[in-house]
Amino acid sequence: MMKGIWIRSQDGTTLTLCKTVKAWESGRIVNNYGKDYVHLGDYGTKERAKEVMAIIANFIQSKTKDDEVFQMPLN
């Protein structure tokens, strides 16, 4: 079972254990927990934020023995 991934914020001021990372419409990426969140980074578009999310997913997969990140199909 995955315990989480440590991520340092874009500005380098925060190191947080992430279990739920979310990209907002604005392009902001946050570590979401309950009704609260930790700001991780801002990107120009949601599409760029999704690219960064893919980088995080690839990093997780590179550090595990199995594919622990499943991408939900669009249809």
C-alpha atoms as a printed R data frame, in Angstrom:
   type eleno elety resid chain resno       x      y       z
1  ATOM     1    CA   MET     A     1   0.000  0.000   0.000
2  ATOM     2    CA   MET     A     2   1.315  3.411  -0.949
3  ATOM     3    CA   LYS     A     3   1.958  5.688   2.007
4  ATOM     4    CA   GLY     A     4   2.448  8.852  -0.047
5  ATOM     5    CA   ILE     A     5   5.136 10.811  -1.821
6  ATOM     6    CA   TRP     A     6   7.193 13.672  -0.457
7  ATOM     7    CA   ILE     A     7   6.957 16.722  -2.734
8  ATOM     8    CA   ARG     A     8   8.793 20.021  -2.333
9  ATOM     9    CA   SER     A     9   6.783 23.069  -3.379
10 ATOM    10    CA   GLN     A    10   7.646 25.019  -6.524
11 ATOM    11    CA   ASP     A    11   9.045 27.903  -4.453
12 ATOM    12    CA   GLY     A    12  11.070 25.498  -2.298
13 ATOM    13    CA   THR     A    13   9.535 26.616   1.010
14 ATOM    14    CA   THR     A    14   7.357 23.586   1.773
15 ATOM    15    CA   LEU     A    15   8.032 19.848   1.920
16 ATOM    16    CA   THR     A    16   4.829 17.859   2.323
17 ATOM    17    CA   LEU     A    17   3.805 14.202   2.362
18 ATOM    18    CA   CYS     A    18   1.197 13.892  -0.379
19 ATOM    19    CA   LYS     A    19  -1.510 11.274  -0.666
20 ATOM    20    CA   THR     A    20  -3.922 13.249  -2.871
21 ATOM    21    CA   VAL     A    21  -2.443 15.684  -5.396
22 ATOM    22    CA   LYS     A    22  -4.896 17.721  -7.456
23 ATOM    23    CA   ALA     A    23  -4.669 20.098 -10.424
24 ATOM    24    CA   TRP     A    24  -7.176 22.953 -10.314
25 ATOM    25    CA   GLU     A    25  -8.727 24.667 -13.346
26 ATOM    26    CA   SER     A    26  -6.468 27.655 -12.655
27 ATOM    27    CA   GLY     A    27  -3.329 25.541 -13.158
28 ATOM    28    CA   ARG     A    28  -2.521 25.363  -9.443
29 ATOM    29    CA   ILE     A    29  -1.368 22.015  -8.067
30 ATOM    30    CA   VAL     A    30  -2.153 21.244  -4.440
31 ATOM    31    CA   ASN     A    31  -1.768 18.474  -1.892
32 ATOM    32    CA   ASN     A    32  -5.416 17.952  -0.973
33 ATOM    33    CA   TYR     A    33  -6.416 16.554   2.417
34 ATOM    34    CA   GLY     A    34  -9.991 16.892   3.558
35 ATOM    35    CA   LYS     A    35 -11.193 20.455   3.149
36 ATOM    36    CA   ASP     A    36  -7.639 21.815   3.431
37 ATOM    37    CA   TYR     A    37  -4.752 21.890   0.993
38 ATOM    38    CA   VAL     A    38  -1.059 22.729   0.665
39 ATOM    39    CA   HIS     A    39  -0.090 24.815  -2.365
40 ATOM    40    CA   LEU     A    40   2.596 23.020  -4.399
41 ATOM    41    CA   GLY     A    41   2.908 25.074  -7.584
42 ATOM    42    CA   ASP     A    42   1.273 27.322 -10.164
43 ATOM    43    CA   TYR     A    43   1.327 26.734 -13.916
44 ATOM    44    CA   GLY     A    44  -0.033 28.855 -16.762
45 ATOM    45    CA   THR     A    45  -2.822 26.457 -17.711
46 ATOM    46    CA   LYS     A    46  -4.600 23.376 -16.442
47 ATOM    47    CA   GLU     A    47  -3.040 21.493 -19.371
48 ATOM    48    CA   ARG     A    48   0.475 22.350 -18.131
49 ATOM    49    CA   ALA     A    49  -0.551 21.338 -14.613
50 ATOM    50    CA   LYS     A    50  -1.728 17.989 -16.029
51 ATOM    51    CA   GLU     A    51   1.688 17.563 -17.681
52 ATOM    52    CA   VAL     A    52   3.319 18.121 -14.281
53 ATOM    53    CA   MET     A    53   0.907 15.576 -12.775
54 ATOM    54    CA   ALA     A    54   2.119 13.093 -15.421
55 ATOM    55    CA   ILE     A    55   5.726 13.806 -14.366
56 ATOM    56    CA   ILE     A    56   4.754 13.034 -10.754
57 ATOM    57    CA   ALA     A    57   3.001  9.804 -11.845
58 ATOM    58    CA   ASN     A    58   6.048  8.730 -13.883
59 ATOM    59    CA   PHE     A    59   8.305  9.446 -10.899
60 ATOM    60    CA   ILE     A    60   6.128  7.262  -8.656
61 ATOM    61    CA   GLN     A    61   6.157  4.450 -11.222
62 ATOM    62    CA   SER     A    62   9.943  4.664 -11.583
63 ATOM    63    CA   LYS     A    63  10.363  4.162  -7.825
64 ATOM    64    CA   THR     A    64   8.056  1.147  -7.448
65 ATOM    65    CA   LYS     A    65   8.215 -2.461  -8.569
66 ATOM    66    CA   ASP     A    66   4.688 -2.399  -9.983
67 ATOM    67    CA   ASP     A    67   2.612  0.148 -11.852
68 ATOM    68    CA   GLU     A    68   0.976  1.923  -8.921
69 ATOM    69    CA   VAL     A    69  -0.527  4.754 -10.974
70 ATOM    70    CA   PHE     A    70  -3.554  3.917 -13.085
71 ATOM    71    CA   GLN     A    71  -4.843  6.534 -15.539
72 ATOM    72    CA   MET     A    72  -8.638  6.483 -15.803
73 ATOM    73    CA   PRO     A    73  -9.759  6.189 -19.462
74 ATOM    74    CA   LEU     A    74 -11.584  9.160 -20.999
75 ATOM    75    CA   ASN     A    75 -14.474  6.984 -22.317
